[in-house]
Amino acid sequence: MVKKSLPLIAAIALSACVGGGSRTESEAPAPVIEAPAPERYTLIGGPVGDALVEGREPLREAQSMLATLGFDPGPADGLMGPRTRSALEQFQTQQGVPVSGTLTVDTQGALQFEKSARDDAAQAANSTTAAAPAPAASVRPASAGAPSSVAASTTGSGTWTAFLSGEDIRAHCTASSPDEYRFVYNAEYTEHVRLYELTDTSDGSAVLNIIVRGPTRIAGDPARLMGRISGKRSINGLAPFERNSLIETLMSSGFTSSPLPSGTVLPSDGHFWVVSACRRGTFTVNAWTYPSDRWDRITFPGMLGQLDFTNVMFNPLSQLTEAQRAAARSGDGPLQAFDIRVGADGKFQIN
């Protein structure tokens, strides 16, 4: 397998994630550069992340979310009392957010993320309880005209395919919804997955939740893959210019101008980006696979690299040979690979 060495963050992450010439195995690997965080970007606990979220309604929503997550803020009345302050301090301590006992931008983002994760888990559990046990299934492509049992079991809510294609974002995307973006980087599924979720706030800034997973192994049956990923996380408050710069790089990468072709295949043992978003009341999902001309044109990974302070290195780009890909699907390899196919309706299913 040919791998290209990628650095940790900042400017080098741009060339690493977007493409470039392949490196041969005989060449010395590029050194990992521990680049400091650029001063123009904010980190958890920075001036944006520490900013106080004003208003009674945001505090009321936070109290409700705290109660849902098992803390005791008292009544959801939008008033700051000792019980609410104590609940916020406990939650901040648990999440690694700077402890202030107040509702900050970072705290609000962490609350929204945790509540969303719990809602997704509950929805997945309900779906699993209501459905009959999924039969063991092969991940080999189904014959023409005959849907595979794996695909049938992975198109519902709470599954990895539904999460990857942003079905939950699609479901609540309305003209009055705040803009919301989900970036997922699959760098060989059983080795490395990165998740970036951007949620706008009322003042033009945004909260960026980041989770990086890897390496790990999945169970044998991809039909049982559920929901969002878990792993090392960071919660960053973004200033308006940071948020706008990120969206500009996404738009220049063809997010809305170059639609995702129906029939696109996203291999679990390959590298691809998927971005789903509710933007100005309109839902859009797009994807870019490596190697491809579309991949060579994307620039948003570099910006995400600069905003990512998890200090987890990007998995090197790699391209399997046909023999390696066949082995992964025949059960002779160390993992069971699977393909995700994009349907005509823009929804994803395991092929």
mmCIF file of C-alpha atoms in Angstrom:
data_model
loop_
_atom_site.group_PDB
_atom_site.id
_atom_site.type_symbol
_atom_site.label_atom_id
_atom_site.label_comp_id
_atom_site.label_asym_id
_atom_site.label_seq_id
_atom_site.Cartn_x
_atom_site.Cartn_y
_atom_site.Cartn_z
ATOM 1 C CA MET A 1 0.000 0.000 0.000
ATOM 2 C CA VAL A 2 1.345 3.427 -0.903
ATOM 3 C CA LYS A 3 0.989 6.035 1.834
ATOM 4 C CA LYS A 4 1.677 9.745 1.805
ATOM 5 C CA SER A 5 2.937 11.207 5.049
ATOM 6 C CA LEU A 6 0.830 14.027 6.399
ATOM 7 C CA PRO A 7 1.661 16.541 9.103
ATOM 8 C CA LEU A 8 -0.306 17.438 12.159
ATOM 9 C CA ILE A 9 -2.132 20.723 11.614
ATOM 10 C CA ALA A 10 -2.042 24.168 10.019
ATOM 11 C CA ALA A 11 -0.717 24.903 6.540
ATOM 12 C CA ILE A 12 0.713 21.428 5.908
ATOM 13 C CA ALA A 13 -2.674 19.827 6.594
ATOM 14 C CA LEU A 14 -3.990 21.689 3.557
ATOM 15 C CA SER A 15 -1.703 19.947 1.067
ATOM 16 C CA ALA A 16 -2.056 16.681 2.956
ATOM 17 C CA CYS A 17 -5.832 16.414 2.774
ATOM 18 C CA VAL A 18 -6.378 17.972 -0.642
ATOM 19 C CA GLY A 19 -3.956 15.852 -2.650
ATOM 20 C CA GLY A 20 -0.603 16.105 -4.365
ATOM 21 C CA GLY A 21 1.845 13.691 -5.915
ATOM 22 C CA SER A 22 2.176 10.172 -4.558
ATOM 23 C CA ARG A 23 5.232 9.227 -2.517
ATOM 24 C CA THR A 24 7.014 5.960 -3.255
ATOM 25 C CA GLU A 25 7.877 3.532 -0.474
ATOM 26 C CA SER A 26 11.589 4.034 -1.150
ATOM 27 C CA GLU A 27 11.452 7.706 -0.186
ATOM 28 C CA ALA A 28 12.091 8.808 3.371
ATOM 29 C CA PRO A 29 8.875 9.770 5.170
ATOM 30 C CA ALA A 30 8.279 13.451 5.775
ATOM 31 C CA PRO A 31 8.825 14.538 9.385
ATOM 32 C CA VAL A 32 5.871 15.315 11.621
ATOM 33 C CA ILE A 33 5.962 19.026 12.374
ATOM 34 C CA GLU A 34 4.547 20.082 15.717
ATOM 35 C CA ALA A 35 3.297 23.467 14.508
ATOM 36 C CA PRO A 36 2.018 25.874 17.164
ATOM 37 C CA ALA A 37 -1.604 26.997 16.981
ATOM 38 C CA PRO A 38 -1.824 30.183 14.886
ATOM 39 C CA GLU A 39 -2.680 33.155 17.072
ATOM 40 C CA ARG A 40 -5.490 34.241 14.765
ATOM 41 C CA TYR A 41 -7.471 31.085 15.565
ATOM 42 C CA THR A 42 -9.287 30.520 18.809
ATOM 43 C CA LEU A 43 -9.018 27.471 21.014
ATOM 44 C CA ILE A 44 -11.288 26.203 23.770
ATOM 45 C CA GLY A 45 -10.940 28.709 26.577
ATOM 46 C CA GLY A 46 -9.991 31.451 24.137
ATOM 47 C CA PRO A 47 -11.726 34.840 23.879
ATOM 48 C CA VAL A 48 -14.617 33.505 21.791
ATOM 49 C CA GLY A 49 -15.051 30.223 23.653
ATOM 50 C CA ASP A 50 -15.069 31.997 27.018
ATOM 51 C CA ALA A 51 -17.584 34.614 25.939
ATOM 52 C CA LEU A 52 -20.751 34.715 28.023
ATOM 53 C CA VAL A 53 -23.998 33.746 26.282
ATOM 54 C CA GLU A 54 -26.445 36.459 27.322
ATOM 55 C CA GLY A 55 -30.214 36.227 27.607
ATOM 56 C CA ARG A 56 -32.836 34.382 29.566
ATOM 57 C CA GLU A 57 -33.951 32.084 26.739
ATOM 58 C CA PRO A 58 -30.480 30.581 26.055
ATOM 59 C CA LEU A 59 -30.096 29.917 29.773
ATOM 60 C CA ARG A 60 -33.546 28.325 29.909
ATOM 61 C CA GLU A 61 -32.545 26.000 27.044
ATOM 62 C CA ALA A 62 -29.267 25.192 28.805
ATOM 63 C CA GLN A 63 -31.119 24.339 32.013
ATOM 64 C CA SER A 64 -33.390 22.014 30.085
ATOM 65 C CA MET A 65 -30.420 20.294 28.421
ATOM 66 C CA LEU A 66 -28.583 19.985 31.743
ATOM 67 C CA ALA A 67 -31.605 18.275 33.255
ATOM 68 C CA THR A 68 -31.846 15.914 30.269
ATOM 69 C CA LEU A 69 -28.183 15.002 30.728
ATOM 70 C CA GLY A 70 -28.707 14.107 34.396
ATOM 71 C CA PHE A 71 -27.615 17.288 36.140
ATOM 72 C CA ASP A 72 -29.786 19.266 38.554
ATOM 73 C CA PRO A 73 -30.074 22.931 37.498
ATOM 74 C CA GLY A 74 -33.443 23.447 39.156
ATOM 75 C CA PRO A 75 -36.428 24.751 37.188
ATOM 76 C CA ALA A 76 -35.871 25.807 33.570
ATOM 77 C CA ASP A 77 -36.752 29.451 34.240
ATOM 78 C CA GLY A 78 -33.821 31.212 32.591
ATOM 79 C CA LEU A 79 -32.589 32.552 35.921
ATOM 80 C CA MET A 80 -29.084 31.946 37.268
ATOM 81 C CA GLY A 81 -29.288 30.481 40.768
ATOM 82 C CA PRO A 82 -26.952 28.373 42.888
ATOM 83 C CA ARG A 83 -28.331 25.079 41.515
ATOM 84 C CA THR A 84 -27.878 26.197 37.912
ATOM 85 C CA ARG A 85 -24.377 27.478 38.635
ATOM 86 C CA SER A 86 -23.455 24.205 40.346
ATOM 87 C CA ALA A 87 -24.886 22.135 37.458
ATOM 88 C CA LEU A 88 -22.924 24.195 34.935
ATOM 89 C CA GLU A 89 -19.721 23.743 36.935
ATOM 90 C CA GLN A 90 -20.259 19.970 37.117
ATOM 91 C CA PHE A 91 -20.947 19.744 33.394
ATOM 92 C CA GLN A 92 -17.957 21.927 32.520
ATOM 93 C CA THR A 93 -15.697 19.779 34.697
ATOM 94 C CA GLN A 94 -16.996 16.611 33.040
ATOM 95 C CA GLN A 95 -16.495 17.974 29.508
ATOM 96 C CA GLY A 96 -13.131 19.637 30.026
ATOM 97 C CA VAL A 97 -14.615 23.089 29.368
ATOM 98 C CA PRO A 98 -13.091 25.926 31.441
ATOM 99 C CA VAL A 99 -15.077 25.936 34.698
ATOM 100 C CA SER A 100 -16.859 29.253 35.241
ATOM 101 C CA GLY A 101 -20.335 28.333 36.471
ATOM 102 C CA THR A 102 -21.719 30.529 33.682
ATOM 103 C CA LEU A 103 -23.126 29.772 30.220
ATOM 104 C CA THR A 104 -20.244 30.372 27.819
ATOM 105 C CA VAL A 105 -20.052 29.762 24.062
ATOM 106 C CA ASP A 106 -18.004 26.587 24.603
ATOM 107 C CA THR A 107 -20.408 25.344 27.283
ATOM 108 C CA GLN A 108 -23.420 25.967 25.055
ATOM 109 C CA GLY A 109 -21.751 24.062 22.214
ATOM 110 C CA ALA A 110 -20.884 21.133 24.487
ATOM 111 C CA LEU A 111 -24.478 20.987 25.786
ATOM 112 C CA GLN A 112 -25.919 20.989 22.262
ATOM 113 C CA PHE A 113 -23.485 18.300 21.168
ATOM 114 C CA GLU A 114 -24.137 16.013 24.135
ATOM 115 C CA LYS A 115 -27.904 16.358 23.855
ATOM 116 C CA SER A 116 -27.745 15.606 20.137
ATOM 117 C CA ALA A 117 -25.607 12.538 20.784
ATOM 118 C CA ARG A 118 -28.043 11.292 23.426
ATOM 119 C CA ASP A 119 -31.031 11.891 21.151
ATOM 120 C CA ASP A 120 -29.328 9.978 18.339
ATOM 121 C CA ALA A 121 -28.544 7.066 20.667
ATOM 122 C CA ALA A 122 -32.130 6.939 21.944
ATOM 123 C CA GLN A 123 -33.493 7.043 18.401
ATOM 124 C CA ALA A 124 -31.143 4.254 17.349
ATOM 125 C CA ALA A 125 -32.144 2.149 20.361
ATOM 126 C CA ASN A 126 -35.833 2.609 19.573
ATOM 127 C CA SER A 127 -35.231 1.646 15.950
ATOM 128 C CA THR A 128 -33.308 -1.449 17.008
ATOM 129 C CA THR A 129 -36.036 -2.492 19.461
ATOM 130 C CA ALA A 130 -38.797 -2.014 16.922
ATOM 131 C CA ALA A 131 -37.015 -3.911 14.139
ATOM 132 C CA ALA A 132 -36.454 -7.635 13.904
ATOM 133 C CA PRO A 133 -32.856 -8.797 14.491
ATOM 134 C CA ALA A 134 -30.785 -8.169 11.379
ATOM 135 C CA PRO A 135 -29.696 -11.424 9.712
ATOM 136 C CA ALA A 136 -26.033 -12.069 9.040
ATOM 137 C CA ALA A 137 -25.239 -10.583 5.656
ATOM 138 C CA SER A 138 -22.423 -10.469 3.177
ATOM 139 C CA VAL A 139 -20.900 -7.134 2.266
ATOM 140 C CA ARG A 140 -20.367 -8.219 -1.341
ATOM 141 C CA PRO A 141 -22.361 -6.185 -3.874
ATOM 142 C CA ALA A 142 -25.901 -7.434 -4.404
ATOM 143 C CA SER A 143 -26.895 -8.731 -7.800
ATOM 144 C CA ALA A 144 -28.593 -6.270 -10.145
ATOM 145 C CA GLY A 145 -32.209 -5.661 -9.272
ATOM 146 C CA ALA A 146 -31.994 -7.416 -5.905
ATOM 147 C CA PRO A 147 -31.462 -5.121 -2.874
ATOM 148 C CA SER A 148 -29.047 -6.520 -0.320
ATOM 149 C CA SER A 149 -30.203 -7.264 3.215
ATOM 150 C CA VAL A 150 -27.336 -5.109 4.491
ATOM 151 C CA ALA A 151 -28.543 -2.101 2.517
ATOM 152 C CA ALA A 152 -32.089 -2.588 3.736
ATOM 153 C CA SER A 153 -30.941 -2.569 7.341
ATOM 154 C CA THR A 154 -28.735 0.520 7.084
ATOM 155 C CA THR A 155 -30.978 3.149 5.571
ATOM 156 C CA GLY A 156 -33.002 3.951 8.697
ATOM 157 C CA SER A 157 -32.439 6.677 11.259
ATOM 158 C CA GLY A 158 -29.658 6.167 13.763
ATOM 159 C CA THR A 159 -27.405 4.206 11.402
ATOM 160 C CA TRP A 160 -23.934 5.157 10.228
ATOM 161 C CA THR A 161 -25.142 5.768 6.676
ATOM 162 C CA ALA A 162 -27.960 8.031 7.892
ATOM 163 C CA PHE A 163 -25.554 9.970 10.093
ATOM 164 C CA LEU A 164 -22.940 10.215 7.344
ATOM 165 C CA SER A 165 -25.462 11.615 4.854
ATOM 166 C CA GLY A 166 -26.922 14.049 7.428
ATOM 167 C CA GLU A 167 -30.448 12.626 7.514
ATOM 168 C CA ASP A 168 -31.007 14.153 10.958
ATOM 169 C CA ILE A 169 -29.949 17.567 9.632
ATOM 170 C CA ARG A 170 -32.228 17.122 6.617
ATOM 171 C CA ALA A 171 -35.191 16.267 8.879
ATOM 172 C CA HIS A 172 -35.113 19.527 10.835
ATOM 173 C CA CYS A 173 -33.838 21.888 8.120
ATOM 174 C CA THR A 174 -36.316 24.754 7.699
ATOM 175 C CA ALA A 175 -36.148 28.393 6.665
ATOM 176 C CA SER A 176 -35.963 29.386 10.346
ATOM 177 C CA SER A 177 -33.221 26.880 11.249
ATOM 178 C CA PRO A 178 -29.736 28.156 12.116
ATOM 179 C CA ASP A 179 -27.086 27.115 9.611
ATOM 180 C CA GLU A 180 -25.517 23.773 10.519
ATOM 181 C CA TYR A 181 -22.672 21.884 8.827
ATOM 182 C CA ARG A 182 -21.272 18.366 9.321
ATOM 183 C CA PHE A 183 -17.891 17.416 7.835
ATOM 184 C CA VAL A 184 -16.855 13.739 8.008
ATOM 185 C CA TYR A 185 -13.465 12.490 6.872
ATOM 186 C CA ASN A 186 -13.185 8.727 6.354
ATOM 187 C CA ALA A 187 -9.511 7.748 6.158
ATOM 188 C CA GLU A 188 -9.939 3.958 6.099
ATOM 189 C CA TYR A 189 -12.935 3.439 8.357
ATOM 190 C CA THR A 190 -11.403 0.957 10.767
ATOM 191 C CA GLU A 191 -8.341 3.151 11.200
ATOM 192 C CA HIS A 192 -9.377 6.784 11.246
ATOM 193 C CA VAL A 193 -12.501 8.970 11.102
ATOM 194 C CA ARG A 194 -12.698 12.719 11.786
ATOM 195 C CA LEU A 195 -15.945 14.565 12.524
ATOM 196 C CA TYR A 196 -16.430 18.347 12.490
ATOM 197 C CA GLU A 197 -19.849 19.797 13.354
ATOM 198 C CA LEU A 198 -20.336 23.539 12.925
ATOM 199 C CA THR A 199 -23.359 25.273 14.464
ATOM 200 C CA ASP A 200 -24.071 28.975 14.059
ATOM 201 C CA THR A 201 -24.848 31.219 17.013
ATOM 202 C CA SER A 202 -27.043 34.302 17.001
ATOM 203 C CA ASP A 203 -24.180 36.817 16.855
ATOM 204 C CA GLY A 204 -22.476 35.563 13.695
ATOM 205 C CA SER A 205 -19.923 33.380 15.456
ATOM 206 C CA ALA A 206 -20.112 29.590 15.564
ATOM 207 C CA VAL A 207 -19.273 26.534 17.656
ATOM 208 C CA LEU A 208 -17.106 23.819 16.100
ATOM 209 C CA ASN A 209 -17.304 20.371 17.702
ATOM 210 C CA ILE A 210 -14.493 18.023 16.669
ATOM 211 C CA ILE A 211 -14.153 14.283 17.267
ATOM 212 C CA VAL A 212 -11.292 12.132 15.988
ATOM 213 C CA ARG A 213 -11.458 8.362 16.203
ATOM 214 C CA GLY A 214 -8.789 5.818 15.448
ATOM 215 C CA PRO A 215 -7.427 3.339 15.244
ATOM 216 C CA THR A 216 -10.236 0.942 16.065
ATOM 217 C CA ARG A 217 -11.975 -2.132 14.692
ATOM 218 C CA ILE A 218 -15.595 -2.680 13.780
ATOM 219 C CA ALA A 219 -17.727 -5.751 14.358
ATOM 220 C CA GLY A 220 -17.982 -8.163 11.461
ATOM 221 C CA ASP A 221 -21.388 -6.992 10.199
ATOM 222 C CA PRO A 222 -21.582 -3.412 8.838
ATOM 223 C CA ALA A 223 -25.382 -3.649 9.053
ATOM 224 C CA ARG A 224 -24.980 -3.038 12.781
ATOM 225 C CA LEU A 225 -22.960 0.165 12.458
ATOM 226 C CA MET A 226 -24.820 2.788 14.450
ATOM 227 C CA GLY A 227 -24.863 6.550 14.730
ATOM 228 C CA ARG A 228 -22.081 9.020 15.381
ATOM 229 C CA ILE A 229 -18.472 8.267 16.202
ATOM 230 C CA SER A 230 -16.702 8.667 19.517
ATOM 231 C CA GLY A 231 -13.099 9.548 20.235
ATOM 232 C CA LYS A 232 -10.813 12.427 21.195
ATOM 233 C CA ARG A 233 -12.714 15.691 21.024
ATOM 234 C CA SER A 234 -12.263 19.435 21.039
ATOM 235 C CA ILE A 235 -14.864 22.211 21.232
ATOM 236 C CA ASN A 236 -13.827 25.493 19.628
ATOM 237 C CA GLY A 237 -15.607 28.828 19.507
ATOM 238 C CA LEU A 238 -15.084 30.491 16.108
ATOM 239 C CA ALA A 239 -15.127 34.215 15.482
ATOM 240 C CA PRO A 240 -17.333 35.380 12.587
ATOM 241 C CA PHE A 241 -14.396 35.766 10.190
ATOM 242 C CA GLU A 242 -13.203 32.235 11.002
ATOM 243 C CA ARG A 243 -16.657 30.796 10.456
ATOM 244 C CA ASN A 244 -17.073 32.724 7.195
ATOM 245 C CA SER A 245 -13.631 31.733 5.910
ATOM 246 C CA LEU A 246 -14.412 28.050 6.469
ATOM 247 C CA ILE A 247 -17.728 28.285 4.609
ATOM 248 C CA GLU A 248 -16.043 30.178 1.773
ATOM 249 C CA THR A 249 -13.543 27.337 1.305
ATOM 250 C CA LEU A 250 -16.439 24.853 1.298
ATOM 251 C CA MET A 251 -18.313 26.805 -1.361
ATOM 252 C CA SER A 252 -15.172 27.167 -3.502
ATOM 253 C CA SER A 253 -14.771 23.375 -3.296
ATOM 254 C CA GLY A 254 -18.028 22.938 -5.232
ATOM 255 C CA PHE A 255 -20.311 22.103 -2.315
ATOM 256 C CA THR A 256 -23.384 23.570 -3.990
ATOM 257 C CA SER A 257 -22.102 24.194 -7.527
ATOM 258 C CA SER A 258 -20.885 20.648 -8.240
ATOM 259 C CA PRO A 259 -23.628 18.254 -7.014
ATOM 260 C CA LEU A 260 -22.826 14.749 -5.822
ATOM 261 C CA PRO A 261 -23.336 12.319 -8.742
ATOM 262 C CA SER A 262 -25.874 9.553 -8.166
ATOM 263 C CA GLY A 263 -24.191 6.163 -7.929
ATOM 264 C CA THR A 264 -21.019 7.514 -6.318
ATOM 265 C CA VAL A 265 -19.315 4.782 -4.275
ATOM 266 C CA LEU A 266 -17.626 5.612 -0.959
ATOM 267 C CA PRO A 267 -15.361 2.664 0.025
ATOM 268 C CA SER A 268 -14.872 2.137 3.750
ATOM 269 C CA ASP A 269 -11.249 1.154 3.148
ATOM 270 C CA GLY A 270 -10.585 4.320 1.161
ATOM 271 C CA HIS A 271 -10.430 8.049 1.793
ATOM 272 C CA PHE A 272 -13.347 10.422 1.312
ATOM 273 C CA TRP A 273 -14.987 13.542 2.704
ATOM 274 C CA VAL A 274 -18.752 13.884 3.133
ATOM 275 C CA VAL A 275 -20.312 17.243 4.030
ATOM 276 C CA SER A 276 -24.003 17.685 4.859
ATOM 277 C CA ALA A 277 -25.536 21.013 5.787
ATOM 278 C CA CYS A 278 -28.665 23.024 6.397
ATOM 279 C CA ARG A 279 -27.693 26.331 4.806
ATOM 280 C CA ARG A 280 -30.188 29.179 4.578
ATOM 281 C CA GLY A 281 -33.024 26.710 4.970
ATOM 282 C CA THR A 282 -31.819 24.369 2.209
ATOM 283 C CA PHE A 283 -30.324 20.926 2.823
ATOM 284 C CA THR A 284 -27.302 19.843 0.777
ATOM 285 C CA VAL A 285 -25.021 16.802 0.929
ATOM 286 C CA ASN A 286 -21.868 16.300 -1.117
ATOM 287 C CA ALA A 287 -18.863 13.989 -1.125
ATOM 288 C CA TRP A 288 -15.338 13.833 -2.530
ATOM 289 C CA THR A 289 -13.381 10.590 -2.963
ATOM 290 C CA TYR A 290 -9.635 10.055 -3.312
ATOM 291 C CA PRO A 291 -8.192 9.938 -5.903
ATOM 292 C CA SER A 292 -10.351 12.038 -8.231
ATOM 293 C CA ASP A 293 -10.439 15.380 -9.996
ATOM 294 C CA ARG A 294 -13.121 16.496 -7.534
ATOM 295 C CA TRP A 295 -10.779 15.690 -4.623
ATOM 296 C CA ASP A 296 -7.971 17.717 -6.157
ATOM 297 C CA ARG A 297 -10.185 20.826 -6.122
ATOM 298 C CA ILE A 298 -11.222 20.843 -2.460
ATOM 299 C CA THR A 299 -9.679 23.364 -0.062
ATOM 300 C CA PHE A 300 -11.820 23.197 3.084
ATOM 301 C CA PRO A 301 -9.721 20.389 4.710
ATOM 302 C CA GLY A 302 -6.826 22.798 5.079
ATOM 303 C CA MET A 303 -8.986 25.308 6.948
ATOM 304 C CA LEU A 304 -10.362 22.561 9.194
ATOM 305 C CA GLY A 305 -6.788 21.469 9.855
ATOM 306 C CA GLN A 306 -5.953 24.946 11.095
ATOM 307 C CA LEU A 307 -8.990 24.982 13.375
ATOM 308 C CA ASP A 308 -8.341 21.466 14.723
ATOM 309 C CA PHE A 309 -6.439 21.394 18.005
ATOM 310 C CA THR A 310 -6.973 17.730 18.891
ATOM 311 C CA ASN A 311 -3.285 17.156 18.018
ATOM 312 C CA VAL A 312 -4.234 13.902 16.280
ATOM 313 C CA MET A 313 -2.387 13.442 13.004
ATOM 314 C CA PHE A 314 -4.364 12.888 9.793
ATOM 315 C CA ASN A 315 -4.143 9.298 8.558
ATOM 316 C CA PRO A 316 -1.837 9.236 5.507
ATOM 317 C CA LEU A 317 -3.560 9.107 2.144
ATOM 318 C CA SER A 318 -3.432 5.624 0.648
ATOM 319 C CA GLN A 319 -4.760 3.797 -2.365
ATOM 320 C CA LEU A 320 -5.357 0.051 -2.299
ATOM 321 C CA THR A 321 -4.375 -2.109 -5.212
ATOM 322 C CA GLU A 322 -7.115 -4.159 -6.856
ATOM 323 C CA ALA A 323 -5.733 -7.292 -5.168
ATOM 324 C CA GLN A 324 -5.784 -5.625 -1.726
ATOM 325 C CA ARG A 325 -9.328 -4.364 -2.252
ATOM 326 C CA ALA A 326 -10.519 -7.803 -3.391
ATOM 327 C CA ALA A 327 -8.891 -9.434 -0.352
ATOM 328 C CA ALA A 328 -10.600 -6.976 2.006
ATOM 329 C CA ARG A 329 -13.961 -7.937 0.559
ATOM 330 C CA SER A 330 -13.360 -11.675 0.403
ATOM 331 C CA GLY A 331 -12.685 -12.020 4.124
ATOM 332 C CA ASP A 332 -8.991 -12.836 3.612
ATOM 333 C CA GLY A 333 -7.803 -9.462 4.870
ATOM 334 C CA PRO A 334 -7.542 -8.107 8.441
ATOM 335 C CA LEU A 335 -10.845 -6.242 8.132
ATOM 336 C CA GLN A 336 -14.196 -6.579 6.438
ATOM 337 C CA ALA A 337 -14.580 -3.666 4.040
ATOM 338 C CA PHE A 338 -17.837 -2.346 2.638
ATOM 339 C CA ASP A 339 -19.004 0.202 0.101
ATOM 340 C CA ILE A 340 -21.529 2.987 0.600
ATOM 341 C CA ARG A 341 -23.455 3.940 -2.537
ATOM 342 C CA VAL A 342 -25.213 7.266 -3.110
ATOM 343 C CA GLY A 343 -28.792 6.811 -4.316
ATOM 344 C CA ALA A 344 -30.707 8.956 -6.793
ATOM 345 C CA ASP A 345 -32.451 10.630 -3.835
ATOM 346 C CA GLY A 346 -29.106 11.622 -2.312
ATOM 347 C CA LYS A 347 -29.446 9.105 0.509
ATOM 348 C CA PHE A 348 -26.700 6.618 1.346
ATOM 349 C CA GLN A 349 -26.865 2.861 1.753
ATOM 350 C CA ILE A 350 -24.345 0.081 2.174
ATOM 351 C CA ASN A 351 -23.941 -1.712 -1.114
#
